[in-house]
Amino acid sequence: MTEALNQTRQPYQPENIQILFVEEAVQPGNMFFYRKNSNVFRAVKEAFGQVFGEFKSHEDFLQFFKANGCYVDYLCPDMINGLTIEFRKQVRTDSIKPLSERLVSLQPKVVITVMKVLEKEVLEAIRLSGIDSVAYTKAIAFPAHSKTNADKCVNELVAVLEELLEIGILGD
């Protein structure tokens, strides 16, 4: 991830991370969760709006997201769109150890993987990290390529957020 992207997201990192959302990699172009313009940003904001009420602005949402201990990180440090399937899988595998090292410092209670196909690598990173802070994990659909996928991501995240509220991990 570029230094500019790290600087963009730094103000939104909570002191204590409760819920870590793990995406595959930074998207190509200018698309970035903390620039408020990615498919994941739109889907996550919509899901939070359904559960907690609509937000006045994108910035209000990001402040709420931070205040509730939510943060976004990436399995792979660099963009991987356009790579062959074999090379992409290798980059994912190679990214497990660095993610596990970041998990040690982040110590989230919840890890939500935003792309179901990444669940194996993210769970392996959690296991490799040796941390015991993670009490809940879930993989949800990635909101790209169609409205159906976006709606599926939103609906799955709404269900996760409602479950986290019910069991007292979120909103305490």
PDB file of C-alpha atoms in Angstrom, residues 10-155:
ATOM      1  CA  GLN A  10      -4.502   6.888   9.419  1.00  0.00           C
ATOM      2  CA  PRO A  11      -6.900   9.490  10.903  1.00  0.00           C
ATOM      3  CA  TYR A  12      -9.646   6.840  10.891  1.00  0.00           C
ATOM      4  CA  GLN A  13      -7.749   4.164  12.811  1.00  0.00           C
ATOM      5  CA  PRO A  14      -9.389   3.631  16.193  1.00  0.00           C
ATOM      6  CA  GLU A  15      -7.218   3.435  19.293  1.00  0.00           C
ATOM      7  CA  ASN A  16      -8.719   0.014  20.030  1.00  0.00           C
ATOM      8  CA  ILE A  17      -9.865  -2.019  17.055  1.00  0.00           C
ATOM      9  CA  GLN A  18     -12.987  -4.035  17.752  1.00  0.00           C
ATOM     10  CA  ILE A  19     -13.941  -5.046  14.214  1.00  0.00           C
ATOM     11  CA  LEU A  20     -11.354  -5.487  11.488  1.00  0.00           C
ATOM     12  CA  PHE A  21     -12.615  -5.740   7.923  1.00  0.00           C
ATOM     13  CA  VAL A  22     -10.103  -7.521   5.692  1.00  0.00           C
ATOM     14  CA  GLU A  23     -10.279  -6.917   1.960  1.00  0.00           C
ATOM     15  CA  GLU A  24      -8.125  -8.684  -0.619  1.00  0.00           C
ATOM     16  CA  ALA A  25      -6.071  -5.692  -1.789  1.00  0.00           C
ATOM     17  CA  VAL A  26      -6.268  -2.034  -2.624  1.00  0.00           C
ATOM     18  CA  GLN A  27      -8.373  -1.566  -5.745  1.00  0.00           C
ATOM     19  CA  PRO A  28      -6.933  -0.105  -8.934  1.00  0.00           C
ATOM     20  CA  GLY A  29      -7.221   3.553  -9.755  1.00  0.00           C
ATOM     21  CA  ASN A  30      -8.351   5.955  -7.103  1.00  0.00           C
ATOM     22  CA  MET A  31     -10.774   3.501  -5.457  1.00  0.00           C
ATOM     23  CA  PHE A  32     -10.115   3.193  -1.737  1.00  0.00           C
ATOM     24  CA  PHE A  33     -12.367   2.617   1.277  1.00  0.00           C
ATOM     25  CA  TYR A  34     -11.090   5.687   3.128  1.00  0.00           C
ATOM     26  CA  ARG A  35     -11.454   7.846   0.023  1.00  0.00           C
ATOM     27  CA  LYS A  36     -15.154   7.002   0.352  1.00  0.00           C
ATOM     28  CA  ASN A  37     -15.478   5.805  -3.233  1.00  0.00           C
ATOM     29  CA  SER A  38     -15.074   2.019  -3.341  1.00  0.00           C
ATOM     30  CA  ASN A  39     -17.721  -0.680  -3.708  1.00  0.00           C
ATOM     31  CA  VAL A  40     -16.830  -1.944  -0.233  1.00  0.00           C
ATOM     32  CA  PHE A  41     -17.233   1.542   1.248  1.00  0.00           C
ATOM     33  CA  ARG A  42     -20.696   1.923  -0.291  1.00  0.00           C
ATOM     34  CA  ALA A  43     -21.843  -1.532   0.824  1.00  0.00           C
ATOM     35  CA  VAL A  44     -20.486  -1.210   4.368  1.00  0.00           C
ATOM     36  CA  LYS A  45     -21.977   2.269   4.762  1.00  0.00           C
ATOM     37  CA  GLU A  46     -25.348   1.012   3.500  1.00  0.00           C
ATOM     38  CA  ALA A  47     -25.315  -1.960   5.905  1.00  0.00           C
ATOM     39  CA  PHE A  48     -24.369   0.236   8.871  1.00  0.00           C
ATOM     40  CA  GLY A  49     -27.119   2.667   7.828  1.00  0.00           C
ATOM     41  CA  GLN A  50     -29.707  -0.121   7.841  1.00  0.00           C
ATOM     42  CA  VAL A  51     -28.664  -1.207  11.330  1.00  0.00           C
ATOM     43  CA  PHE A  52     -27.828   2.134  12.998  1.00  0.00           C
ATOM     44  CA  GLY A  53     -29.783   4.668  10.939  1.00  0.00           C
ATOM     45  CA  GLU A  54     -28.804   6.758   7.956  1.00  0.00           C
ATOM     46  CA  PHE A  55     -25.695   8.932   8.085  1.00  0.00           C
ATOM     47  CA  LYS A  56     -25.732  12.624   7.111  1.00  0.00           C
ATOM     48  CA  SER A  57     -22.544  12.272   5.084  1.00  0.00           C
ATOM     49  CA  HIS A  58     -19.742   9.904   4.172  1.00  0.00           C
ATOM     50  CA  GLU A  59     -17.577  11.622   6.792  1.00  0.00           C
ATOM     51  CA  ASP A  60     -20.228  11.124   9.505  1.00  0.00           C
ATOM     52  CA  PHE A  61     -20.241   7.434   8.639  1.00  0.00           C
ATOM     53  CA  LEU A  62     -16.439   7.153   8.844  1.00  0.00           C
ATOM     54  CA  GLN A  63     -16.451   8.887  12.229  1.00  0.00           C
ATOM     55  CA  PHE A  64     -19.141   6.468  13.475  1.00  0.00           C
ATOM     56  CA  PHE A  65     -17.172   3.546  12.008  1.00  0.00           C
ATOM     57  CA  LYS A  66     -14.042   4.669  13.894  1.00  0.00           C
ATOM     58  CA  ALA A  67     -15.941   5.431  17.124  1.00  0.00           C
ATOM     59  CA  ASN A  68     -17.212   1.844  17.099  1.00  0.00           C
ATOM     60  CA  GLY A  69     -13.701   0.461  16.735  1.00  0.00           C
ATOM     61  CA  CYS A  70     -14.025  -0.522  13.069  1.00  0.00           C
ATOM     62  CA  TYR A  71     -11.102  -0.462  10.662  1.00  0.00           C
ATOM     63  CA  VAL A  72     -10.232  -1.780   7.202  1.00  0.00           C
ATOM     64  CA  ASP A  73      -7.024  -3.616   6.326  1.00  0.00           C
ATOM     65  CA  TYR A  74      -5.905  -5.704   3.379  1.00  0.00           C
ATOM     66  CA  LEU A  75      -4.610  -9.243   3.022  1.00  0.00           C
ATOM     67  CA  CYS A  76      -2.307  -8.213   0.172  1.00  0.00           C
ATOM     68  CA  PRO A  77      -0.286  -5.010   0.490  1.00  0.00           C
ATOM     69  CA  ASP A  78      -0.436  -4.067  -3.194  1.00  0.00           C
ATOM     70  CA  MET A  79      -2.986  -4.093  -6.000  1.00  0.00           C
ATOM     71  CA  ILE A  80      -3.306  -7.529  -7.557  1.00  0.00           C
ATOM     72  CA  ASN A  81      -5.997  -6.969 -10.169  1.00  0.00           C
ATOM     73  CA  GLY A  82      -4.845  -8.183 -13.556  1.00  0.00           C
ATOM     74  CA  LEU A  83      -2.565 -10.901 -12.214  1.00  0.00           C
ATOM     75  CA  THR A  84      -3.002 -14.472 -13.392  1.00  0.00           C
ATOM     76  CA  ILE A  85      -5.060 -16.666 -11.067  1.00  0.00           C
ATOM     77  CA  GLU A  86      -1.984 -18.700 -10.114  1.00  0.00           C
ATOM     78  CA  PHE A  87       0.113 -15.626  -9.293  1.00  0.00           C
ATOM     79  CA  ARG A  88      -2.781 -13.999  -7.437  1.00  0.00           C
ATOM     80  CA  LYS A  89      -3.136 -17.105  -5.248  1.00  0.00           C
ATOM     81  CA  GLN A  90       0.612 -17.019  -4.563  1.00  0.00           C
ATOM     82  CA  VAL A  91       0.474 -13.346  -3.552  1.00  0.00           C
ATOM     83  CA  ARG A  92      -2.423 -14.153  -1.209  1.00  0.00           C
ATOM     84  CA  THR A  93      -0.449 -17.007   0.349  1.00  0.00           C
ATOM     85  CA  ASP A  94       2.640 -14.831   0.708  1.00  0.00           C
ATOM     86  CA  SER A  95       0.515 -12.173   2.429  1.00  0.00           C
ATOM     87  CA  ILE A  96      -0.665 -14.425   5.274  1.00  0.00           C
ATOM     88  CA  LYS A  97       2.408 -13.917   7.484  1.00  0.00           C
ATOM     89  CA  PRO A  98       2.478 -10.100   7.153  1.00  0.00           C
ATOM     90  CA  LEU A  99      -1.252  -9.966   7.972  1.00  0.00           C
ATOM     91  CA  SER A 100      -0.653 -12.203  11.002  1.00  0.00           C
ATOM     92  CA  GLU A 101       2.014  -9.766  12.199  1.00  0.00           C
ATOM     93  CA  ARG A 102      -0.361  -6.808  11.823  1.00  0.00           C
ATOM     94  CA  LEU A 103      -3.050  -8.741  13.717  1.00  0.00           C
ATOM     95  CA  VAL A 104      -0.676  -9.010  16.691  1.00  0.00           C
ATOM     96  CA  SER A 105      -0.567  -5.231  16.979  1.00  0.00           C
ATOM     97  CA  LEU A 106      -4.218  -4.614  16.029  1.00  0.00           C
ATOM     98  CA  GLN A 107      -5.738  -7.236  18.406  1.00  0.00           C
ATOM     99  CA  PRO A 108      -9.292  -7.122  16.970  1.00  0.00           C
ATOM    100  CA  LYS A 109     -12.237  -8.871  18.639  1.00  0.00           C
ATOM    101  CA  VAL A 110     -13.927  -9.501  15.301  1.00  0.00           C
ATOM    102  CA  VAL A 111     -12.511 -10.157  11.843  1.00  0.00           C
ATOM    103  CA  ILE A 112     -14.826  -9.819   8.859  1.00  0.00           C
ATOM    104  CA  THR A 113     -13.380 -11.028   5.580  1.00  0.00           C
ATOM    105  CA  VAL A 114     -14.841  -9.104   2.659  1.00  0.00           C
ATOM    106  CA  MET A 115     -14.601 -11.790  -0.035  1.00  0.00           C
ATOM    107  CA  LYS A 116     -15.512 -15.324   0.857  1.00  0.00           C
ATOM    108  CA  VAL A 117     -12.702 -16.877  -1.194  1.00  0.00           C
ATOM    109  CA  LEU A 118     -10.170 -15.195   1.165  1.00  0.00           C
ATOM    110  CA  GLU A 119     -11.517 -16.808   4.316  1.00  0.00           C
ATOM    111  CA  LYS A 120      -8.921 -19.608   4.360  1.00  0.00           C
ATOM    112  CA  GLU A 121      -5.980 -17.177   4.195  1.00  0.00           C
ATOM    113  CA  VAL A 122      -7.441 -14.807   6.778  1.00  0.00           C
ATOM    114  CA  LEU A 123      -8.195 -17.636   9.224  1.00  0.00           C
ATOM    115  CA  GLU A 124      -4.651 -18.921   8.728  1.00  0.00           C
ATOM    116  CA  ALA A 125      -3.280 -15.440   9.491  1.00  0.00           C
ATOM    117  CA  ILE A 126      -5.327 -15.347  12.705  1.00  0.00           C
ATOM    118  CA  ARG A 127      -4.050 -18.803  13.684  1.00  0.00           C
ATOM    119  CA  LEU A 128      -0.455 -17.906  12.833  1.00  0.00           C
ATOM    120  CA  SER A 129      -0.658 -14.664  14.825  1.00  0.00           C
ATOM    121  CA  GLY A 130      -1.268 -16.596  18.044  1.00  0.00           C
ATOM    122  CA  ILE A 131      -3.580 -13.852  19.333  1.00  0.00           C
ATOM    123  CA  ASP A 132      -6.575 -14.783  21.440  1.00  0.00           C
ATOM    124  CA  SER A 133      -8.491 -11.516  21.097  1.00  0.00           C
ATOM    125  CA  VAL A 134     -10.542 -12.696  18.086  1.00  0.00           C
ATOM    126  CA  ALA A 135     -13.891 -13.966  19.369  1.00  0.00           C
ATOM    127  CA  TYR A 136     -15.801 -13.925  16.081  1.00  0.00           C
ATOM    128  CA  THR A 137     -14.978 -14.302  12.396  1.00  0.00           C
ATOM    129  CA  LYS A 138     -17.162 -14.191   9.332  1.00  0.00           C
ATOM    130  CA  ALA A 139     -16.654 -14.017   5.585  1.00  0.00           C
ATOM    131  CA  ILE A 140     -19.113 -12.022   3.511  1.00  0.00           C
ATOM    132  CA  ALA A 141     -19.634 -11.548  -0.211  1.00  0.00           C
ATOM    133  CA  PHE A 142     -17.554  -9.017  -2.113  1.00  0.00           C
ATOM    134  CA  PRO A 143     -19.794  -6.236  -3.509  1.00  0.00           C
ATOM    135  CA  ALA A 144     -18.551  -6.095  -7.110  1.00  0.00           C
ATOM    136  CA  HIS A 145     -19.568  -6.916 -10.666  1.00  0.00           C
ATOM    137  CA  SER A 146     -23.341  -6.749 -10.088  1.00  0.00           C
ATOM    138  CA  LYS A 147     -26.106  -5.259  -7.968  1.00  0.00           C
ATOM    139  CA  THR A 148     -26.854  -8.815  -6.830  1.00  0.00           C
ATOM    140  CA  ASN A 149     -23.369  -9.126  -5.306  1.00  0.00           C
ATOM    141  CA  ALA A 150     -23.604  -5.681  -3.719  1.00  0.00           C
ATOM    142  CA  ASP A 151     -27.010  -6.516  -2.216  1.00  0.00           C
ATOM    143  CA  LYS A 152     -25.707  -9.866  -0.978  1.00  0.00           C
ATOM    144  CA  CYS A 153     -22.757  -8.146   0.729  1.00  0.00           C
ATOM    145  CA  VAL A 154     -25.045  -5.597   2.396  1.00  0.00           C
ATOM    146  CA  ASN A 155     -27.534  -8.256   3.562  1.00  0.00           C
TER     147      ASN A 155
END
